[in-house]
mmCIF file of C-alpha atoms and ligand atoms in Angstrom:
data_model
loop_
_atom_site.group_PDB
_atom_site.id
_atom_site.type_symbol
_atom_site.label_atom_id
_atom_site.label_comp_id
_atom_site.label_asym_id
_atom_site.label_seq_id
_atom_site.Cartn_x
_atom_site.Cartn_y
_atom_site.Cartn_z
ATOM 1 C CA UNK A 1 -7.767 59.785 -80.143
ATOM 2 C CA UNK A 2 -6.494 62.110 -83.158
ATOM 3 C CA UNK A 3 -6.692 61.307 -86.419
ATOM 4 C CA UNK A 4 -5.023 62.590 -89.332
ATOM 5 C CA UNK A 5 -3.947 62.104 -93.098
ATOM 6 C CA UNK A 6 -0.502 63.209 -93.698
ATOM 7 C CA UNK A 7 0.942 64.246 -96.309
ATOM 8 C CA UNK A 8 -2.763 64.781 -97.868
ATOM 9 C CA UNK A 9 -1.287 65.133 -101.630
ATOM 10 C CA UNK A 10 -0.308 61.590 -101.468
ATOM 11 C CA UNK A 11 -3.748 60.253 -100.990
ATOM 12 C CA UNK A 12 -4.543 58.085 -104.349
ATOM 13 C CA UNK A 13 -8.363 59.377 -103.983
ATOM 14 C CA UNK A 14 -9.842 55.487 -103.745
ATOM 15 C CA UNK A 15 -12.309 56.613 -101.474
ATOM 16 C CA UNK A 16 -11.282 53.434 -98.509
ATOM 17 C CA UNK A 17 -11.347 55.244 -95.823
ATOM 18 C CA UNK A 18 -14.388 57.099 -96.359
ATOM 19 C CA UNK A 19 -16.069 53.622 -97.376
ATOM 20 C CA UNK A 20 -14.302 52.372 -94.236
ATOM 21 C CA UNK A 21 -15.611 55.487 -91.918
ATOM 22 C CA UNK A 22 -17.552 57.902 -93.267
ATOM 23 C CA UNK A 23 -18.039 59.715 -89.659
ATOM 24 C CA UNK A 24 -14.300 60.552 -90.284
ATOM 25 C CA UNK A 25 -13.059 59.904 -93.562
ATOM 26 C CA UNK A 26 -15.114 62.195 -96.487
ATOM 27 C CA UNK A 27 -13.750 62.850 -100.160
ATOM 28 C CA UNK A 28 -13.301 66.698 -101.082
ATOM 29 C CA UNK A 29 -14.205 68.188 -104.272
ATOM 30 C CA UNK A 30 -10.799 67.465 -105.683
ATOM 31 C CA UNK A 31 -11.082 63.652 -104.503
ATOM 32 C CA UNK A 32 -8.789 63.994 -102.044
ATOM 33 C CA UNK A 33 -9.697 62.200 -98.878
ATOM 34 C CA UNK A 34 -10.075 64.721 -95.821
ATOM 35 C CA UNK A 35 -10.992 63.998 -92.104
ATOM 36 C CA UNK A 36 -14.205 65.818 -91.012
ATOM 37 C CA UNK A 37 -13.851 64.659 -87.269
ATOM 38 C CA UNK A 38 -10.187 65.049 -85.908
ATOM 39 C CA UNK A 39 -10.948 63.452 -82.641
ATOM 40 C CA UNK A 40 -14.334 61.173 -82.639
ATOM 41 C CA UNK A 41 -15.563 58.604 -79.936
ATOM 42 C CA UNK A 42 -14.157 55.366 -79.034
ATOM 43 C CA UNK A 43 -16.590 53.816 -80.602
ATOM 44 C CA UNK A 44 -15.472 54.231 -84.315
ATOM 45 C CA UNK A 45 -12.160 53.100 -83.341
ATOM 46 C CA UNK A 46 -12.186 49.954 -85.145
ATOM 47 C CA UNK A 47 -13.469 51.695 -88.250
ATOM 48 C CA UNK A 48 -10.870 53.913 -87.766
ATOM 49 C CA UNK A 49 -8.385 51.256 -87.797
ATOM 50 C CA UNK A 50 -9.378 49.338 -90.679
ATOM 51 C CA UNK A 51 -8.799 52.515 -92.332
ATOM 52 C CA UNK A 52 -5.445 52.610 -91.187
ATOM 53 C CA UNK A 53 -4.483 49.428 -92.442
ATOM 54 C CA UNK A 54 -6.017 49.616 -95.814
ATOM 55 C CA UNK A 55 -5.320 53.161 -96.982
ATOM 56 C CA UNK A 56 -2.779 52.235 -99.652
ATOM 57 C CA UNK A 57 -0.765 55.186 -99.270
ATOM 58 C CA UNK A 58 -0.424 54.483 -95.444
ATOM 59 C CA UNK A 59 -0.778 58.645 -94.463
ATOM 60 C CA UNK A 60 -3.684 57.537 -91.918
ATOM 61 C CA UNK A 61 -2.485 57.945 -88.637
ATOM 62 C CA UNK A 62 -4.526 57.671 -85.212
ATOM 63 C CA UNK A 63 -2.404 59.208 -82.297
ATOM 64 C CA UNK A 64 -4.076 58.433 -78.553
HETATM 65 S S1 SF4 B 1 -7.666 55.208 -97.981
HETATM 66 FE FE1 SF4 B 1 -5.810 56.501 -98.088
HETATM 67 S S2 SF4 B 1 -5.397 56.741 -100.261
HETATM 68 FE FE2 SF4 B 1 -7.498 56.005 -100.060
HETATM 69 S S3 SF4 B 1 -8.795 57.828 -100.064
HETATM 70 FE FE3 SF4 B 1 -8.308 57.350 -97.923
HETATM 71 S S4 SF4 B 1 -6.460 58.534 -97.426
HETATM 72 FE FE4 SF4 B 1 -6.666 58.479 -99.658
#
């Protein structure tokens, strides 16, 4: 699994994800959201997806 936020500059700086996920989802100095594990264990996938589904700006994406 890959996971990415695209196109980063859209990101409303809520913090969700990172809430969501913090093993993937951090917030930089800028508040931006930024992932600080591109490709983490199986085990965070549901994390991962509720994420997904509640980033408001929808620029989460998980490819397999
Ligand atoms: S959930 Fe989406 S909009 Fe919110 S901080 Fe994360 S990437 Fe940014």
């Amino acid at each position: 699994m890959k996971v990415k936020i695209e196109p980063r500059d859209e990101c409303l700086g809520d913090g969700i994800c990172a809430d969501e996920c913090p093993e993937v989802f951090e917030m930089d100095d800028d508040g931006l959201a930024i992932v600080v594990n591109a490709t983490p264990s199986e085990d965070l996938r549901e994390a991962i997806q509720n994420a997904c589904d509640e980033c408001p700006a929808e620029i989460i994406s998980i490819e397999e």
